[in-house]
Coordinates of C-alpha atoms in Angstrom, one line a residue:
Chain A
X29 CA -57.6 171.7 64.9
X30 CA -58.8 173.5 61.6
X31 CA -61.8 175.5 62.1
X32 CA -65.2 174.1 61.3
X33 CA -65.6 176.1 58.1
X34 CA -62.7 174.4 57.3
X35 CA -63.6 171.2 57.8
X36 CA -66.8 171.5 56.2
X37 CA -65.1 172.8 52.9
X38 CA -62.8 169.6 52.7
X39 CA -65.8 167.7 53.5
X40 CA -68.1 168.8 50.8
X41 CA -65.2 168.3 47.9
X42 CA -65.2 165.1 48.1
X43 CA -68.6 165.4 46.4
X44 CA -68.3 166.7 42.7
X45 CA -71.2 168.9 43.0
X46 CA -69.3 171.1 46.0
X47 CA -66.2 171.0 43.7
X48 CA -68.2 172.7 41.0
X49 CA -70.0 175.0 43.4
X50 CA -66.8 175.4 45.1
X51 CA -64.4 175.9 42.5
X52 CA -62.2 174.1 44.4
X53 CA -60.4 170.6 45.0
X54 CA -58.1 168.6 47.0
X55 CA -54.7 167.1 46.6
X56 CA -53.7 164.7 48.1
X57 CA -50.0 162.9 48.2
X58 CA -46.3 164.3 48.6
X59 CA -45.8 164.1 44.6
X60 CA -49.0 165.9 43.5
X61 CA -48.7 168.8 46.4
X62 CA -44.6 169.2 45.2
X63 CA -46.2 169.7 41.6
X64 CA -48.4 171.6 42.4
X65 CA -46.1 174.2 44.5
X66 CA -43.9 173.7 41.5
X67 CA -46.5 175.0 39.3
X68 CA -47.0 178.4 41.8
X69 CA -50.5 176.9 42.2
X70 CA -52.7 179.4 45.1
X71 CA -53.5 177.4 47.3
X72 CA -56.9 178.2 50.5
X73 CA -54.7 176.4 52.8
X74 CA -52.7 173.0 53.4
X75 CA -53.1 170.9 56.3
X76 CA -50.8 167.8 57.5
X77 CA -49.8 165.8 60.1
X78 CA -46.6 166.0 62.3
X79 CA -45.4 162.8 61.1
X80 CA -45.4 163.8 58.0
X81 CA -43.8 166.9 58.5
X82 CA -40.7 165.5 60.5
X83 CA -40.5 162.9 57.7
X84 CA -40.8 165.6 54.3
X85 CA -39.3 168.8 55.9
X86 CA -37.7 169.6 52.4
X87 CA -41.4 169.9 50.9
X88 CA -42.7 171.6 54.0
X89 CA -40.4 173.9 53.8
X90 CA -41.4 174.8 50.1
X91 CA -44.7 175.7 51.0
X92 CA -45.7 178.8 50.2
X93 CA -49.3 179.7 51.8
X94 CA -50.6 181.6 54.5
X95 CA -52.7 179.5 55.7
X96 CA -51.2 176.0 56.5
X97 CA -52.2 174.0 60.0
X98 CA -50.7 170.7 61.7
X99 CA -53.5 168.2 62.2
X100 CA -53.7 165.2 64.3
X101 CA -53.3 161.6 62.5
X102 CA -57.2 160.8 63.5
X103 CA -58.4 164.4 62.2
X104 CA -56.8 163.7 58.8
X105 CA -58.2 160.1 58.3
X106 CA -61.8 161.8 58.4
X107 CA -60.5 165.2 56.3
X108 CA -59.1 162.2 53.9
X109 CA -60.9 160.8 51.0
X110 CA -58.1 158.6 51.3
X111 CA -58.4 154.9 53.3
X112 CA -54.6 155.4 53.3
X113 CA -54.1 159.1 53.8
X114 CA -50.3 160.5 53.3
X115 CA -50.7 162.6 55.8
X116 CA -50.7 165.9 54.0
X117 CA -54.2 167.5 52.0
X118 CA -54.5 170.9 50.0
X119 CA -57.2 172.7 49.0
X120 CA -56.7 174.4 45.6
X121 CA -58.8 176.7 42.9
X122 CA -59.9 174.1 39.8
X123 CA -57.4 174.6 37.0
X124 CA -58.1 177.5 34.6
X125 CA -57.4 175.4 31.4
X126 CA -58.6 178.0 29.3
X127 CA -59.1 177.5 25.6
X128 CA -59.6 174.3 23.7
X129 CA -56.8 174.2 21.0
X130 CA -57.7 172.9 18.0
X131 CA -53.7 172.1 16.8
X132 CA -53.0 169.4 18.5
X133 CA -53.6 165.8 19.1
X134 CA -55.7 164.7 21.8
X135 CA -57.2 161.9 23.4
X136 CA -60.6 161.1 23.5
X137 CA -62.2 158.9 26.3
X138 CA -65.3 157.4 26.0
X139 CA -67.2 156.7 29.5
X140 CA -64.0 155.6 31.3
X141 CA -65.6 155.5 34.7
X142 CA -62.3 154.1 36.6
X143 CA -60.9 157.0 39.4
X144 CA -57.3 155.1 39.0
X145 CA -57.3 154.6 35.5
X146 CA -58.2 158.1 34.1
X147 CA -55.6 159.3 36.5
X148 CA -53.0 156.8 34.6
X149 CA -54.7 158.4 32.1
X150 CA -54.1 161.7 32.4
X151 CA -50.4 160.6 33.7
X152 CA -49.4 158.6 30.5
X153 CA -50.7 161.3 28.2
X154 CA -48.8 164.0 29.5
X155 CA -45.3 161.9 29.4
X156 CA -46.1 161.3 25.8
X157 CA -46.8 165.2 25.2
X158 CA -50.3 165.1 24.6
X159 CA -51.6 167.7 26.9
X160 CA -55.6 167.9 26.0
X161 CA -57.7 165.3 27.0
X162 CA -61.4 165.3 25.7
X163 CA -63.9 163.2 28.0
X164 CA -67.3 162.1 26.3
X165 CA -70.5 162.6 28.8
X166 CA -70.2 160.2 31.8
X167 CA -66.8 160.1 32.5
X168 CA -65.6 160.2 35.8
X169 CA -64.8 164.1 37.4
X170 CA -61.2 164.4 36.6
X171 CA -60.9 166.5 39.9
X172 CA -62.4 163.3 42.0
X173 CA -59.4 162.9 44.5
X174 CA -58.7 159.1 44.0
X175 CA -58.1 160.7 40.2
X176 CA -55.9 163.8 41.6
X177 CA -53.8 161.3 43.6
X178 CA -53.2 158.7 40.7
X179 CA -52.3 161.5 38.4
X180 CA -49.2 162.1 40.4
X181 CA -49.4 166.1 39.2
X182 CA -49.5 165.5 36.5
X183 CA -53.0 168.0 36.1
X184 CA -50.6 170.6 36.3
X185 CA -49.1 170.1 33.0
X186 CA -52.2 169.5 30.8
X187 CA -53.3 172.1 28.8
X188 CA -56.6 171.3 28.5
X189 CA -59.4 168.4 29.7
X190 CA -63.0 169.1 29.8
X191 CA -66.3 167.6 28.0
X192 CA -66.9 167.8 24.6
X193 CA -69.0 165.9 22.2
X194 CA -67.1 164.1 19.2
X195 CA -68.7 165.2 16.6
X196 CA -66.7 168.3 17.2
X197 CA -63.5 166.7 16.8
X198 CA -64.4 167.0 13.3
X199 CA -60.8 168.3 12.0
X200 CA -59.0 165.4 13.3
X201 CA -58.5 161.8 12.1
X202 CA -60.2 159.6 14.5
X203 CA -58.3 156.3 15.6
X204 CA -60.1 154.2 17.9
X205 CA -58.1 151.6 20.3
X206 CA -59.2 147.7 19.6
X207 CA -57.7 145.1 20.4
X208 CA -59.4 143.3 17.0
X209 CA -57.7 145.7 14.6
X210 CA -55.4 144.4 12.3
X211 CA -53.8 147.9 12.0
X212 CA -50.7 148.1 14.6
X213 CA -48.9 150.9 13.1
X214 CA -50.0 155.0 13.0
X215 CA -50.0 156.1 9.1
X216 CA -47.0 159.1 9.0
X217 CA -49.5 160.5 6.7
X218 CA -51.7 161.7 9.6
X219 CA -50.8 164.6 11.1
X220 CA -53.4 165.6 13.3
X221 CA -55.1 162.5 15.3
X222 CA -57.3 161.9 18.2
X223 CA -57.0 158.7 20.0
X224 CA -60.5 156.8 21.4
X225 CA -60.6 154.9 24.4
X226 CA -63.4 153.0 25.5
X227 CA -64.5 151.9 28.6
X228 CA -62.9 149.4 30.6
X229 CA -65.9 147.2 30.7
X230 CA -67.8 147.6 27.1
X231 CA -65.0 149.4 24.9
X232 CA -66.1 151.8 22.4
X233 CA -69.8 153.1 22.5
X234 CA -72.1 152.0 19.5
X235 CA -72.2 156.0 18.9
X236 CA -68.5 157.0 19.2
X237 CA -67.8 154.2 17.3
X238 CA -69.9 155.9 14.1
X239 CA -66.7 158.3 14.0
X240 CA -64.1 156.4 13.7
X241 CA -61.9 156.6 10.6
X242 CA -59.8 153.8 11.6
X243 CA -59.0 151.3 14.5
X244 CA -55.5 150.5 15.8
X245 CA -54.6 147.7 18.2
X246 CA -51.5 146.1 20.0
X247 CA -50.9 142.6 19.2
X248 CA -51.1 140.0 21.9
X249 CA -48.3 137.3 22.0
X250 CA -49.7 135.5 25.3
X251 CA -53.2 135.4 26.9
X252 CA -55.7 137.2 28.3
X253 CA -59.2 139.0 27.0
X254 CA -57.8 142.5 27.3
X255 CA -55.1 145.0 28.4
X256 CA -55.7 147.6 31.7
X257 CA -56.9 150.7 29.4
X258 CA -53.9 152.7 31.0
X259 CA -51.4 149.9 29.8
X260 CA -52.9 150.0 26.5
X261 CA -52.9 153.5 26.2
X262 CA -49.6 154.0 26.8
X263 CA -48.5 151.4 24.6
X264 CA -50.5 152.7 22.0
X265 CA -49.1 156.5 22.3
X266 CA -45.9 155.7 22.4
X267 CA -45.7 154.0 18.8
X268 CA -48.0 157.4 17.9
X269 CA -45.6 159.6 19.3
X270 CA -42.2 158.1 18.4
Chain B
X10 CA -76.7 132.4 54.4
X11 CA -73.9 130.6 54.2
X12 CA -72.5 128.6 57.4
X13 CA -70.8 130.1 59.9
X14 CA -67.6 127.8 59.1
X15 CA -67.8 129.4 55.3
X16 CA -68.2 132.8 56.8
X17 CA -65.8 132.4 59.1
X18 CA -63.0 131.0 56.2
X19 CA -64.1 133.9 53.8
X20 CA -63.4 136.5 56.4
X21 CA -60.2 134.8 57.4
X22 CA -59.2 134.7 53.2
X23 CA -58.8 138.6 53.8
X24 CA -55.8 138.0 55.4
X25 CA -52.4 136.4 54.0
X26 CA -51.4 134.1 56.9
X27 CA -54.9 132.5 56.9
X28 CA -54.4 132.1 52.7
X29 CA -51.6 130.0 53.6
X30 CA -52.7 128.5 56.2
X31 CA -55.8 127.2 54.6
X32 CA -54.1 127.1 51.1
X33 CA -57.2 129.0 49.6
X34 CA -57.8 132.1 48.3
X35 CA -60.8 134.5 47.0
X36 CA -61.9 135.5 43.8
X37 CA -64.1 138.0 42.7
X38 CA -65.4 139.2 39.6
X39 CA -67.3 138.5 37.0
X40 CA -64.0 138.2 34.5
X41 CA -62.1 136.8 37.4
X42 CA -64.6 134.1 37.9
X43 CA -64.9 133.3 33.9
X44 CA -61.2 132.8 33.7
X45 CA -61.7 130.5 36.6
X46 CA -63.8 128.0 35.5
X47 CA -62.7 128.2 32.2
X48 CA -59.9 126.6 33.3
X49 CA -61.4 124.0 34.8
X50 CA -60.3 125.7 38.6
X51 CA -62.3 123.0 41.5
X52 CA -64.0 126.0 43.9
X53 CA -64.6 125.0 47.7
X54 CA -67.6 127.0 47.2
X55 CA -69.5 130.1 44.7
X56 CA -71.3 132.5 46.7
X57 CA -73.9 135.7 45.1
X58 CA -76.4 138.0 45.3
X59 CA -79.6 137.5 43.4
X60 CA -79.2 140.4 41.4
X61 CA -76.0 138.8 40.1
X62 CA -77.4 135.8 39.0
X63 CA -80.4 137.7 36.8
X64 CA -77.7 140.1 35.4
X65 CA -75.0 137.5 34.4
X66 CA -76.9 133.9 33.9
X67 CA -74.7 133.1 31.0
X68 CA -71.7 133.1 34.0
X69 CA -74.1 131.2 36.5
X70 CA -74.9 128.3 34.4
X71 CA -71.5 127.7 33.6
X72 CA -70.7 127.4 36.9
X73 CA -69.8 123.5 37.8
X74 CA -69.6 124.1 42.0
X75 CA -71.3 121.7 44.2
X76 CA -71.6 124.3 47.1
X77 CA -73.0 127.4 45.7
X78 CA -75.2 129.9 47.9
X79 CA -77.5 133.0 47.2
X80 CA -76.7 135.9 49.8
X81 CA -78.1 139.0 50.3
X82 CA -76.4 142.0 49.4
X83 CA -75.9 142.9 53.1
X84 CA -74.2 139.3 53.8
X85 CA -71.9 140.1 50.4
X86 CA -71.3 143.5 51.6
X87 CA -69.5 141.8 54.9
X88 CA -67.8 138.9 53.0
X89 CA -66.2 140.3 50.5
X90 CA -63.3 142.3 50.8
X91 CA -64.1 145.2 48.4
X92 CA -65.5 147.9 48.5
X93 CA -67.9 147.8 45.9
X94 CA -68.6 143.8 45.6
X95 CA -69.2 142.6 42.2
X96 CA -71.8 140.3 43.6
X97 CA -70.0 137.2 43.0
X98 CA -67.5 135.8 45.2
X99 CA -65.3 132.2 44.8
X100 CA -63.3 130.3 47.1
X101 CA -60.5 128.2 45.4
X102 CA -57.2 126.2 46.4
X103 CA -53.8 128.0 45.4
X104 CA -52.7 127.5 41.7
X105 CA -50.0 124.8 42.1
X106 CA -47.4 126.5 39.9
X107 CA -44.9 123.6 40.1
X108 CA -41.3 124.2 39.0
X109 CA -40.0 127.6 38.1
X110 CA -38.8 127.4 34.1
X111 CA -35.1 128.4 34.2
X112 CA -35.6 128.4 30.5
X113 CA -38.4 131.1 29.6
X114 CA -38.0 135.1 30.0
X115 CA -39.2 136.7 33.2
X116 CA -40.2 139.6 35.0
X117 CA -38.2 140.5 38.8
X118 CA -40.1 142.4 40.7
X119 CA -38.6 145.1 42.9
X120 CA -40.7 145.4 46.7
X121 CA -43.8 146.2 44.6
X122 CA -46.4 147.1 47.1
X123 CA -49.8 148.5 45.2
X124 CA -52.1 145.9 45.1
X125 CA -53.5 147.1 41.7
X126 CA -50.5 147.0 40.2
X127 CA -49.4 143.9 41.4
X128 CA -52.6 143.0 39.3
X129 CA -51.9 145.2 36.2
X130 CA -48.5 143.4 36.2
X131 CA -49.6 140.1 36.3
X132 CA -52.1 140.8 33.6
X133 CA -49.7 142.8 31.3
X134 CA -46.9 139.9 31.6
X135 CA -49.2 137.6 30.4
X136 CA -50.6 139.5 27.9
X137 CA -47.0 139.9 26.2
X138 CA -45.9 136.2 26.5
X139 CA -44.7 136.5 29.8
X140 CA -45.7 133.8 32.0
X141 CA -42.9 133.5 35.0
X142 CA -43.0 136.4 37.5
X143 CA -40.4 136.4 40.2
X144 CA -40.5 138.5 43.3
X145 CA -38.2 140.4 46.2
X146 CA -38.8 139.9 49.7
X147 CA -41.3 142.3 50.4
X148 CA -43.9 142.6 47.5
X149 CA -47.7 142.4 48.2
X150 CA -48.9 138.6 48.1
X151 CA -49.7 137.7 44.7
X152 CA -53.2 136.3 46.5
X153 CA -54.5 139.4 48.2
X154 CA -57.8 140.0 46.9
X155 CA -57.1 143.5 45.5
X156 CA -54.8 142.2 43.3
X157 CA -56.5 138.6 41.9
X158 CA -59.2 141.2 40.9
X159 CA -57.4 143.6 39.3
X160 CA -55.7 140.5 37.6
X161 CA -59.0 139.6 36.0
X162 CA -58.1 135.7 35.7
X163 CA -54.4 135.9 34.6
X164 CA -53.4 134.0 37.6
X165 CA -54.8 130.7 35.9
X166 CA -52.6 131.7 32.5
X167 CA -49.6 132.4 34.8
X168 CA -46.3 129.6 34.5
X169 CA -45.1 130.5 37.8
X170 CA -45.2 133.4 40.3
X171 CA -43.6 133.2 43.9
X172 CA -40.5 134.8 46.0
X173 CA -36.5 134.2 44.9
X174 CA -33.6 135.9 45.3
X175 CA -32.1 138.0 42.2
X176 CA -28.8 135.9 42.8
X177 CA -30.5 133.0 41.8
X178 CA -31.4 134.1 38.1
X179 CA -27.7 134.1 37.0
X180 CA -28.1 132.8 33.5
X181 CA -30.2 135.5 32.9
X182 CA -29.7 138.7 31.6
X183 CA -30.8 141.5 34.3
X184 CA -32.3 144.5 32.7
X185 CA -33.2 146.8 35.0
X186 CA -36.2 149.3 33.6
X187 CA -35.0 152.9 34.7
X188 CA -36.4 156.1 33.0
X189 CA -32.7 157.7 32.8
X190 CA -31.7 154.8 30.8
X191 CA -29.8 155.5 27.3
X192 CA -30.8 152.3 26.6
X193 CA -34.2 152.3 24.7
X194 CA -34.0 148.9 22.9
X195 CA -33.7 145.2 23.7
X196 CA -30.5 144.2 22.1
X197 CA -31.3 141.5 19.4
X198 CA -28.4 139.3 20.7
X199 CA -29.9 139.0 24.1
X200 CA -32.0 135.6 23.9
X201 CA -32.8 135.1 27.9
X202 CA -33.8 137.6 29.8
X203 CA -34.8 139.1 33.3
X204 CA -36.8 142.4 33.1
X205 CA -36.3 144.2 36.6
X206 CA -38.9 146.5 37.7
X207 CA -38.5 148.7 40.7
X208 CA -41.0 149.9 43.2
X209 CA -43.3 152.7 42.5
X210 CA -41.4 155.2 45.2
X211 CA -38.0 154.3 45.6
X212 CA -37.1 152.5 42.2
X213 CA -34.9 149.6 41.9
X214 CA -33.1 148.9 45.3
X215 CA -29.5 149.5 45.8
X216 CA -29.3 145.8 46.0
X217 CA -31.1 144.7 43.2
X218 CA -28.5 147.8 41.3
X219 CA -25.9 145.1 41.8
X220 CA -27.2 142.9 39.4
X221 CA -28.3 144.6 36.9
X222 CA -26.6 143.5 33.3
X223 CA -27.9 146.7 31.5
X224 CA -30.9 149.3 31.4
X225 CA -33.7 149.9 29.3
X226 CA -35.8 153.2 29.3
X227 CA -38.7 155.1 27.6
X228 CA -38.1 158.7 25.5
X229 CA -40.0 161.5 27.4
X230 CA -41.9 163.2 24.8
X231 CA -43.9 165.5 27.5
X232 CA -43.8 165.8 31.2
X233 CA -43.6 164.4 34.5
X234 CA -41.6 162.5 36.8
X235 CA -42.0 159.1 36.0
X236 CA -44.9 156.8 34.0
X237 CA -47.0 154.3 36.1
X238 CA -45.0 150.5 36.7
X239 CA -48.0 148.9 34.6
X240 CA -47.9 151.1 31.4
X241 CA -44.1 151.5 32.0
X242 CA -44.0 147.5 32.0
X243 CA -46.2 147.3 29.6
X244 CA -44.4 149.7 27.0
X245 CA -41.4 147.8 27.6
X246 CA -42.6 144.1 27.8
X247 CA -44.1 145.5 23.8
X248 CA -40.7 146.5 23.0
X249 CA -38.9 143.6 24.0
X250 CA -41.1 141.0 22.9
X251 CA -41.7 141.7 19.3

């Protein structure tokens, strides 16, 4: 049994005002935890079940933290944000992502309130190397757990994601996602871009939309209203990238 | 309040041996819903809150349902199998997908068992053209709720969706989607086609390996492991339909 501090702590996290006042989060999953240990991340301690210990002794044994405790199967499912828990949960420091950089591309989302999207989010951008992700005002907490856990790790390799109103992306060339555009294609010319994505539900915001310099969309050969904003992402980065 | 027999089928719709049992299935949504009577799908009976119907009347006057109800949001909240309901919730026979098209390009599925992806699959196929979606032994049911919503409709665009074994699509050609792949083309000559995706954890079975015809992957600009099976689809399915 973890002590009741403890339990408390993993408690509150699943709120995003005891993550800020904690400085802390939780992972969840075999692939996130492995990344993280890959990345030398400090963690407060790691709990998990016997099951899952006799069944992933290779990442057990990889575990480098003082403070680690076996838990039974009914104590995780209420230490779990999880309906499904994988039967292993770490408590980590928020990532120091430092300083915005103002070289690269980014992405730009624009009230994507979806846990499991903006993880596929944050996945999908970091395979196409673009490791800064800027989130307009009513986003959902990248560090929500249901995000950590669809990201796969992949938090570990961005180099930056934070708030940040778009009128400071004022350097870049702004290209929103739309599934109306007749422009499929990225212009070589630009060299320095930030992709928009709107929200699942409404798209781009009336304001957001006042900064676009152009649109760029992914032509539909079937049916449907839309693409999943993950899908389309990816899509849409990987003819920007290529 | 709806009957107890309605209450008692909705309930039982939760699970997949009472879907086919009583040939129905649930859908919720308000896109889901749309799609539905847009194409002209005969409900057994429309159930939703108030507070739908003065949000959406547009969707409530379309509706073309003998047995419709208003429920409270407490009697919604025990119906419905999400969640977070959307405040509507329909009760329709199975599509009849009649003959499987040995003709048209498909998708195999590989023991896919994420419900939402199941969804973001059948949505993304569609999307591209793809309207045949063949399963393994072993992948979620095509009907569970989680994925019909995540579908948002594309069910009722689908040509055909149900289990067969890989053996049976010999005059195909098997491309198996693998992110070590060489392979990052369609090859123009190829004019029928089987793309073969593999589950999220353990990739394409050592069975399914033995059928394959070729590979196809994505370049790796950035990092991580592996890309989500929708966007991964979904990058392909854009690659190899245009």
């Amino acid at each position: 049994m973890i002590s009741a501090n403890s339990d408390k702590l993993v408690r509150s996290l699943h709120q995003k005002k005891y993550r800020i006042k904690n400085n802390k989060f939780i992972l969840e999953g075999i692939r996130t935890i492995d990344c993280a240990i890959n990345n030398a991340t400090s963690f407060s301690f790691i709990i998990y079940t016997k099951r899952f210990s006799n069944q992933n002794p290779e990442l057990i044994s990889k575990i480098n933290c003082k403070s680690t405790e076996i838990v039974s199967e009914m104590e995780m499912g209420k230490l779990s944000p999880s309906k499904s828990p994988s039967g292993i949960l770490a408590i980590a420091n928020m990532i120091d992502y430092g300083q915005f950089n103002n070289d690269s591309n980014v992405v730009f989302l624009d009230e994507i309130s979806d846990p499991g999207n903006m993880g596929t989010i944050i996945r999908t951008a970091v395979w196409f190397g673009i490791y800064q992700i800027v989130l307009s005002p009513g986003c959902i907490d990248p560090y929500n757990p249901k995000v950590v856990r669809s990201a796969m790790g992949s938090h570990f390799s961005l180099g930056w994601i934070g708030e940040k109103e778009i009128s400071s992306l004022n350097n870049y060339v702004l290209i929103g996602a739309d599934q109306n555009s007749k422009n499929k294609q990225l212009d070589k010319l630009i060299d320095k871009w930030a992709l928009v994505m709107g929200s699942e539900s409404h798209g781009i915001s009336k304001n957001t939309r006042l900064y676009l310099d152009q649109t760029i969309g992914i032509t539909k050969i079937g049916a449907g209203e839309s693409l999943n904003i993950g899908v389309a992402m990816g899509i849409l980065l990987h003819k920007m990238t290529k």
